[in-house]
């Protein structure tokens, strides 16, 4: 339900309507809570819409152990989560189990893939051109090697957010659009909602899922050094994109065969909150991607997508109860927001309900930057 906000006080107030905020709101609504979501922009916009939707369990390598474990936990929830969303809303999130090929262009990169193959016994090292050409015939035979990551899948994040939004509308969750949150309400004992440019928004419990903006809330009980990391991604038209997700060096190629598209990403820039696409990013992505998949040179340009990833100093998310009652953080997911959405939603719902979380959250505790 799209609204300017009713006068009643909701049980739960979710700040942010990216994939994390939408997923958390859905879990809370399914628990029977009256939920209100505050969204500065259109729900599902921003970093969620700009994402390629990769469900990477293995990359980047090496990954902090706590993050790797949470990725496996959340990834394990994905099949049932998107199936339930599809059955509930009729919107298919486009989960594709085509798998991922990590590619090595030289001996040093091949050594890195060998180390990954040892660390991940569920992967397969491919040392002969015939092996990777069976999986993707248009790859260069001159590659040094490849690693087959059969369990690294992907979804369409725009369709996923659409499914979540339909789910919330059907559950009569209030979605207040065009509102900027400036701080948190409450005194020294308890957080009691959010301050906005449209007036106060009181609530029984407040959940911060504000993405790259989570670090700028006045009245936050603990320091929250979440900062934006700009990423640019190209959407290209291809009648016959690659069969698999391809990773090579600093780029990835994600096929969207139903849409005859290929996503090529992504840059990593410290540019504050700037979301303007740049010619330099387009040029560097094409230059890095074309040697990986030569047919890329003939692709049709569609758009540049720009998002602000919410980064933290240790590149781990912030998930857990605040030191002050009435506040829960679900922030700082950096490059893993799409993958970690179902896991974050589940544990946030459990925290709100006073239940022990299904996955340990010690490494993600909000007070670790104090």
Short mmCIF file of C-alpha atoms in Angstrom, two decimals:
data_model
loop_
_atom_site.label_atom_id
_atom_site.label_comp_id
_atom_site.label_asym_id
_atom_site.label_seq_id
_atom_site.Cartn_x
_atom_site.Cartn_y
_atom_site.Cartn_z
CA UNK A 1 0.00 0.00 0.00
CA UNK A 2 1.52 3.29 -1.17
CA UNK A 3 0.75 6.00 1.35
CA UNK A 4 1.96 9.24 2.85
CA UNK A 5 1.82 7.61 6.26
CA UNK A 6 -1.13 7.03 8.53
CA UNK A 7 -1.45 8.46 12.02
CA UNK A 8 -1.32 5.10 13.78
CA UNK A 9 1.98 3.94 15.27
CA UNK A 10 3.26 0.75 13.58
CA UNK A 11 4.74 -2.17 15.45
CA UNK A 12 7.85 -1.94 13.26
CA UNK A 13 9.36 0.86 11.17
CA UNK A 14 11.82 -0.16 8.44
CA UNK A 15 14.12 2.61 7.22
CA UNK A 16 15.02 1.86 3.63
CA UNK A 17 13.33 0.04 0.74
CA UNK A 18 16.18 -1.69 -1.02
CA UNK A 19 16.24 -5.46 -1.19
CA UNK A 20 17.26 -5.74 2.50
CA UNK A 21 14.54 -3.40 3.76
CA UNK A 22 11.85 -5.02 1.61
CA UNK A 23 12.89 -8.52 2.67
CA UNK A 24 12.95 -7.58 6.37
CA UNK A 25 9.54 -5.92 6.10
CA UNK A 26 8.08 -9.04 4.49
CA UNK A 27 9.39 -11.28 7.26
CA UNK A 28 7.96 -8.99 9.93
CA UNK A 29 4.58 -8.78 8.19
CA UNK A 30 4.45 -12.57 7.95
CA UNK A 31 4.96 -12.65 11.73
CA UNK A 32 1.78 -10.60 12.13
CA UNK A 33 3.34 -7.19 12.84
CA UNK A 34 1.97 -3.91 11.51
CA UNK A 35 4.88 -2.64 9.41
CA UNK A 36 5.70 0.71 7.82
CA UNK A 37 8.56 1.20 5.34
CA UNK A 38 10.16 4.59 4.70
CA UNK A 39 11.61 5.05 1.21
CA UNK A 40 13.43 8.13 -0.04
CA UNK A 41 13.30 6.90 -3.64
CA UNK A 42 11.24 4.30 -5.48
CA UNK A 43 11.30 0.96 -3.60
CA UNK A 44 13.95 -1.37 -5.00
CA UNK A 45 15.89 1.46 -6.64
CA UNK A 46 19.50 2.34 -5.90
CA UNK A 47 22.11 -0.36 -5.36
CA UNK A 48 19.52 -3.14 -5.54
CA UNK A 49 18.34 -2.17 -9.03
CA UNK A 50 21.91 -1.58 -10.21
CA UNK A 51 23.12 -4.99 -9.04
CA UNK A 52 23.85 -7.91 -11.36
CA UNK A 53 22.18 -10.23 -8.87
CA UNK A 54 25.02 -12.71 -8.45
CA UNK A 55 24.64 -15.22 -5.63
CA UNK A 56 28.36 -15.69 -5.09
CA UNK A 57 29.19 -18.18 -2.36
CA UNK A 58 32.90 -18.31 -3.21
CA UNK A 59 33.97 -14.83 -4.30
CA UNK A 60 35.75 -12.63 -3.60
CA UNK A 61 38.49 -14.95 -2.42
CA UNK A 62 39.60 -15.11 0.30
CA UNK A 63 36.44 -14.08 2.16
CA UNK A 64 36.27 -13.44 5.93
CA UNK A 65 35.13 -16.75 7.50
CA UNK A 66 32.11 -15.19 9.23
CA UNK A 67 30.92 -13.67 5.97
CA UNK A 68 31.50 -16.90 4.05
CA UNK A 69 29.43 -18.82 6.60
CA UNK A 70 26.58 -16.30 6.43
CA UNK A 71 26.67 -16.44 2.62
CA UNK A 72 26.26 -20.22 2.74
CA UNK A 73 23.45 -19.89 5.28
CA UNK A 74 21.53 -17.31 3.26
CA UNK A 75 22.25 -19.06 -0.02
CA UNK A 76 20.73 -22.21 1.40
CA UNK A 77 17.49 -20.33 2.03
CA UNK A 78 17.27 -18.97 -1.51
CA UNK A 79 15.51 -21.77 -3.44
CA UNK A 80 12.55 -21.97 -1.07
CA UNK A 81 12.51 -18.19 -0.52
CA UNK A 82 12.12 -17.28 -4.20
CA UNK A 83 9.72 -20.19 -4.79
CA UNK A 84 7.49 -18.92 -1.98
CA UNK A 85 7.67 -15.38 -3.39
CA UNK A 86 6.69 -16.63 -6.84
CA UNK A 87 3.77 -18.66 -5.49
CA UNK A 88 2.66 -15.73 -3.35
CA UNK A 89 2.90 -12.97 -5.96
CA UNK A 90 3.12 -14.53 -9.42
CA UNK A 91 6.43 -12.72 -9.96
CA UNK A 92 9.43 -14.92 -10.79
CA UNK A 93 12.73 -13.52 -9.47
CA UNK A 94 14.60 -15.23 -12.32
CA UNK A 95 16.86 -17.45 -10.24
CA UNK A 96 19.22 -19.11 -12.72
CA UNK A 97 21.32 -22.14 -11.78
CA UNK A 98 23.64 -21.88 -14.78
CA UNK A 99 26.72 -21.74 -12.52
CA UNK A 100 29.84 -19.59 -12.76
CA UNK A 101 33.19 -19.92 -14.49
CA UNK A 102 36.13 -18.09 -12.89
CA UNK A 103 38.78 -17.58 -15.57
CA UNK A 104 42.56 -17.28 -15.40
CA UNK A 105 44.38 -15.35 -18.08
CA UNK A 106 47.91 -16.10 -16.86
CA UNK A 107 49.92 -18.40 -14.59
CA UNK A 108 49.52 -16.22 -11.50
CA UNK A 109 45.74 -16.14 -11.86
CA UNK A 110 45.75 -19.91 -12.39
CA UNK A 111 47.66 -20.35 -9.13
CA UNK A 112 44.94 -18.33 -7.43
CA UNK A 113 42.26 -20.62 -8.90
CA UNK A 114 44.20 -23.66 -7.69
CA UNK A 115 44.15 -22.25 -4.17
CA UNK A 116 40.42 -21.72 -4.45
CA UNK A 117 39.90 -25.27 -5.69
CA UNK A 118 41.69 -26.56 -2.58
CA UNK A 119 39.62 -24.29 -0.30
CA UNK A 120 36.32 -25.22 -1.96
CA UNK A 121 36.01 -28.96 -2.60
CA UNK A 122 32.66 -28.42 -4.33
CA UNK A 123 34.42 -26.69 -7.24
CA UNK A 124 36.24 -28.14 -10.26
CA UNK A 125 39.55 -26.88 -11.64
CA UNK A 126 39.66 -26.94 -15.45
CA UNK A 127 43.20 -27.07 -16.84
CA UNK A 128 42.54 -28.03 -20.47
CA UNK A 129 40.83 -25.77 -23.03
CA UNK A 130 38.44 -28.52 -24.00
CA UNK A 131 37.07 -28.56 -20.46
CA UNK A 132 36.02 -24.91 -20.30
CA UNK A 133 34.98 -24.81 -23.96
CA UNK A 134 32.41 -27.53 -23.22
CA UNK A 135 30.82 -25.20 -20.69
CA UNK A 136 31.21 -22.02 -22.79
CA UNK A 137 32.33 -22.65 -26.40
CA UNK A 138 33.05 -18.98 -27.19
CA UNK A 139 35.69 -18.49 -24.53
CA UNK A 140 39.27 -18.03 -25.72
CA UNK A 141 41.18 -21.31 -25.91
CA UNK A 142 44.28 -19.33 -24.88
CA UNK A 143 43.14 -18.98 -21.26
CA UNK A 144 45.47 -20.40 -18.62
CA UNK A 145 42.64 -22.26 -16.89
CA UNK A 146 39.24 -21.96 -15.25
CA UNK A 147 37.38 -22.91 -12.10
CA UNK A 148 33.83 -24.28 -12.37
CA UNK A 149 31.62 -22.97 -9.55
CA UNK A 150 28.45 -24.97 -10.06
CA UNK A 151 26.70 -23.58 -6.96
CA UNK A 152 27.23 -19.87 -7.69
CA UNK A 153 23.92 -18.81 -9.24
CA UNK A 154 22.19 -15.51 -9.96
CA UNK A 155 18.80 -13.80 -9.84
CA UNK A 156 17.28 -10.76 -11.51
CA UNK A 157 17.35 -8.18 -8.67
CA UNK A 158 14.74 -5.95 -10.30
CA UNK A 159 12.28 -8.81 -10.53
CA UNK A 160 13.18 -9.87 -6.99
CA UNK A 161 12.39 -6.40 -5.65
CA UNK A 162 9.17 -6.35 -7.67
CA UNK A 163 8.13 -9.66 -6.08
CA UNK A 164 8.94 -8.34 -2.60
CA UNK A 165 7.00 -5.15 -3.25
CA UNK A 166 3.92 -7.06 -4.45
CA UNK A 167 4.18 -9.25 -1.35
CA UNK A 168 4.22 -6.17 0.92
CA UNK A 169 1.31 -4.56 -0.87
CA UNK A 170 -0.77 -7.71 -0.47
CA UNK A 171 0.15 -7.84 3.22
CA UNK A 172 -0.99 -4.18 3.51
CA UNK A 173 2.41 -2.99 4.63
CA UNK A 174 2.53 0.81 4.56
CA UNK A 175 5.15 2.16 2.16
CA UNK A 176 5.84 5.86 2.61
CA UNK A 177 7.68 7.16 -0.46
CA UNK A 178 9.60 10.37 -0.95
CA UNK A 179 10.60 10.69 2.70
CA UNK A 180 14.15 11.40 3.83
CA UNK A 181 15.11 10.09 7.26
CA UNK A 182 17.37 12.54 9.09
CA UNK A 183 17.82 10.81 12.42
CA UNK A 184 16.43 8.54 15.11
CA UNK A 185 13.88 9.47 17.77
CA UNK A 186 14.21 8.68 21.47
CA UNK A 187 16.22 9.34 24.58
CA UNK A 188 19.00 7.55 26.41
CA UNK A 189 16.88 4.49 27.18
CA UNK A 190 15.10 3.63 23.96
CA UNK A 191 14.85 4.45 20.25
CA UNK A 192 11.24 5.26 19.42
CA UNK A 193 11.19 5.76 15.65
CA UNK A 194 12.68 8.09 13.05
CA UNK A 195 12.89 11.82 12.41
CA UNK A 196 12.14 12.73 8.77
CA UNK A 197 11.79 15.78 6.56
CA UNK A 198 8.01 15.14 6.70
CA UNK A 199 7.85 14.98 10.49
CA UNK A 200 8.40 12.33 13.16
CA UNK A 201 7.64 8.66 12.50
CA UNK A 202 7.19 6.92 15.88
CA UNK A 203 7.26 3.13 16.05
CA UNK A 204 7.40 0.25 18.48
CA UNK A 205 10.71 -0.95 17.03
CA UNK A 206 12.93 0.56 14.33
CA UNK A 207 15.02 -1.38 11.82
CA UNK A 208 17.71 0.48 9.87
CA UNK A 209 18.13 -0.89 6.35
CA UNK A 210 19.20 2.37 4.76
CA UNK A 211 22.03 1.06 2.58
CA UNK A 212 24.80 3.56 1.91
CA UNK A 213 22.90 6.19 3.94
CA UNK A 214 22.89 4.15 7.17
CA UNK A 215 25.94 5.97 8.45
CA UNK A 216 24.44 9.42 8.52
CA UNK A 217 21.57 9.10 11.00
CA UNK A 218 21.58 11.66 13.82
CA UNK A 219 20.98 10.17 17.24
CA UNK A 220 22.44 6.75 16.41
CA UNK A 221 23.50 5.07 19.67
CA UNK A 222 26.71 3.64 18.20
CA UNK A 223 29.13 4.88 15.53
CA UNK A 224 28.14 3.46 12.16
CA UNK A 225 30.89 4.07 9.58
CA UNK A 226 28.92 2.88 6.55
CA UNK A 227 30.03 4.73 3.43
CA UNK A 228 29.08 4.60 -0.26
CA UNK A 229 31.22 2.68 -2.76
CA UNK A 230 30.12 3.63 -6.25
CA UNK A 231 29.69 0.88 -8.82
CA UNK A 232 28.90 1.20 -12.52
CA UNK A 233 27.57 -1.67 -14.62
CA UNK A 234 26.69 -1.95 -18.32
CA UNK A 235 23.53 -3.59 -19.68
CA UNK A 236 24.17 -4.80 -23.22
CA UNK A 237 21.86 -6.35 -25.79
CA UNK A 238 22.98 -9.77 -27.04
CA UNK A 239 20.72 -12.28 -28.83
CA UNK A 240 22.95 -15.10 -27.59
CA UNK A 241 24.74 -14.18 -24.32
CA UNK A 242 27.16 -16.62 -22.67
CA UNK A 243 25.69 -19.69 -21.02
CA UNK A 244 27.36 -19.09 -17.64
CA UNK A 245 28.36 -16.23 -15.39
CA UNK A 246 31.97 -15.38 -16.22
CA UNK A 247 34.47 -13.92 -13.73
CA UNK A 248 37.85 -12.67 -14.88
CA UNK A 249 40.17 -10.22 -13.21
CA UNK A 250 38.10 -7.27 -12.09
CA UNK A 251 35.04 -7.87 -14.27
CA UNK A 252 32.06 -10.19 -14.41
CA UNK A 253 29.61 -11.03 -17.18
CA UNK A 254 26.11 -12.14 -16.18
CA UNK A 255 23.75 -13.51 -18.87
CA UNK A 256 20.07 -12.60 -19.00
CA UNK A 257 18.99 -14.99 -21.78
CA UNK A 258 15.24 -14.37 -21.37
CA UNK A 259 15.82 -10.65 -22.00
CA UNK A 260 18.62 -11.20 -24.58
CA UNK A 261 20.91 -9.14 -22.41
CA UNK A 262 24.33 -9.32 -20.84
CA UNK A 263 25.37 -7.41 -17.72
CA UNK A 264 29.02 -6.33 -17.55
CA UNK A 265 30.35 -4.96 -14.29
CA UNK A 266 31.45 -3.43 -12.19
CA UNK A 267 33.62 -0.53 -11.13
CA UNK A 268 34.57 0.16 -7.51
CA UNK A 269 34.91 3.89 -6.85
CA UNK A 270 35.22 6.16 -3.83
CA UNK A 271 33.06 8.98 -5.15
CA UNK A 272 30.83 9.86 -2.22
CA UNK A 273 27.15 9.92 -3.12
CA UNK A 274 27.75 10.76 -6.78
CA UNK A 275 25.63 8.54 -9.05
CA UNK A 276 26.52 10.01 -12.44
CA UNK A 277 27.64 7.48 -15.09
CA UNK A 278 31.04 8.21 -16.62
CA UNK A 279 32.62 7.55 -19.99
CA UNK A 280 35.77 6.27 -18.31
CA UNK A 281 33.86 3.52 -16.53
CA UNK A 282 32.18 2.43 -19.77
CA UNK A 283 35.51 2.34 -21.58
CA UNK A 284 37.32 0.38 -18.86
CA UNK A 285 34.57 -2.22 -18.50
CA UNK A 286 34.45 -2.83 -22.25
CA UNK A 287 38.23 -2.98 -22.45
CA UNK A 288 38.42 -5.55 -19.64
CA UNK A 289 35.42 -7.58 -20.74
CA UNK A 290 36.06 -7.98 -24.47
CA UNK A 291 39.14 -10.24 -24.13
CA UNK A 292 37.18 -12.49 -21.75
CA UNK A 293 34.26 -12.96 -24.13
CA UNK A 294 35.14 -11.74 -27.65
CA UNK A 295 31.50 -11.62 -28.95
CA UNK A 296 31.01 -8.76 -26.48
CA UNK A 297 32.42 -6.39 -29.10
CA UNK A 298 29.26 -6.77 -31.17
CA UNK A 299 26.82 -6.21 -28.32
CA UNK A 300 24.25 -3.41 -28.42
CA UNK A 301 24.56 -0.75 -25.74
CA UNK A 302 21.42 -0.38 -23.58
CA UNK A 303 22.23 1.48 -20.37
CA UNK A 304 24.67 2.23 -17.59
CA UNK A 305 23.47 1.29 -14.11
CA UNK A 306 24.97 3.10 -11.14
CA UNK A 307 24.60 2.06 -7.51
CA UNK A 308 26.14 2.94 -4.17
CA UNK A 309 27.24 -0.15 -2.27
CA UNK A 310 27.09 0.26 1.52
CA UNK A 311 30.64 -0.50 2.67
CA UNK A 312 32.05 -0.87 6.18
CA UNK A 313 35.71 -0.68 7.31
CA UNK A 314 35.94 -4.48 7.72
CA UNK A 315 33.64 -5.23 4.74
CA UNK A 316 31.24 -7.15 7.00
CA UNK A 317 27.54 -6.31 7.35
CA UNK A 318 26.10 -4.78 10.49
CA UNK A 319 23.28 -6.99 11.79
CA UNK A 320 22.00 -7.07 15.35
CA UNK A 321 20.44 -5.22 18.25
CA UNK A 322 21.66 -1.76 19.12
CA UNK A 323 22.97 -1.00 22.61
CA UNK A 324 19.74 0.99 22.98
CA UNK A 325 16.39 -0.78 23.12
CA UNK A 326 14.02 -0.48 20.19
CA UNK A 327 16.64 -0.43 17.41
CA UNK A 328 17.97 -3.16 15.12
CA UNK A 329 20.61 -2.65 12.44
CA UNK A 330 20.59 -4.44 9.07
CA UNK A 331 23.17 -2.43 7.14
CA UNK A 332 26.55 -2.48 5.41
CA UNK A 333 26.02 -5.49 3.12
CA UNK A 334 28.47 -4.06 0.56
CA UNK A 335 28.52 -6.41 -2.48
CA UNK A 336 26.42 -9.17 -0.90
CA UNK A 337 23.02 -7.54 -0.36
CA UNK A 338 21.13 -9.67 -2.89
CA UNK A 339 22.64 -12.94 -1.62
CA UNK A 340 22.22 -12.05 2.06
CA UNK A 341 18.63 -10.76 1.81
CA UNK A 342 16.78 -13.93 2.94
CA UNK A 343 19.25 -14.66 5.74
CA UNK A 344 19.17 -11.07 6.99
CA UNK A 345 15.38 -10.98 6.87
CA UNK A 346 15.13 -14.21 8.88
CA UNK A 347 17.52 -13.21 11.66
CA UNK A 348 16.10 -9.67 11.87
CA UNK A 349 12.63 -11.11 12.28
CA UNK A 350 13.88 -13.42 14.99
CA UNK A 351 15.53 -10.53 16.83
CA UNK A 352 12.34 -8.50 16.69
CA UNK A 353 10.39 -11.49 18.01
CA UNK A 354 12.86 -12.01 20.85
CA UNK A 355 13.97 -15.36 19.45
CA UNK A 356 17.58 -16.58 19.22
CA UNK A 357 18.87 -15.96 15.68
CA UNK A 358 19.19 -18.98 13.39
CA UNK A 359 22.75 -17.94 12.52
CA UNK A 360 25.43 -16.49 14.83
CA UNK A 361 25.75 -12.72 14.47
CA UNK A 362 28.74 -11.98 16.73
CA UNK A 363 31.02 -10.88 13.89
CA UNK A 364 28.35 -8.46 12.66
CA UNK A 365 27.47 -6.80 15.97
CA UNK A 366 26.64 -3.08 15.67
CA UNK A 367 28.89 -1.91 18.52
CA UNK A 368 32.13 -3.26 17.02
CA UNK A 369 33.16 0.17 15.66
CA UNK A 370 32.89 1.89 19.03
#
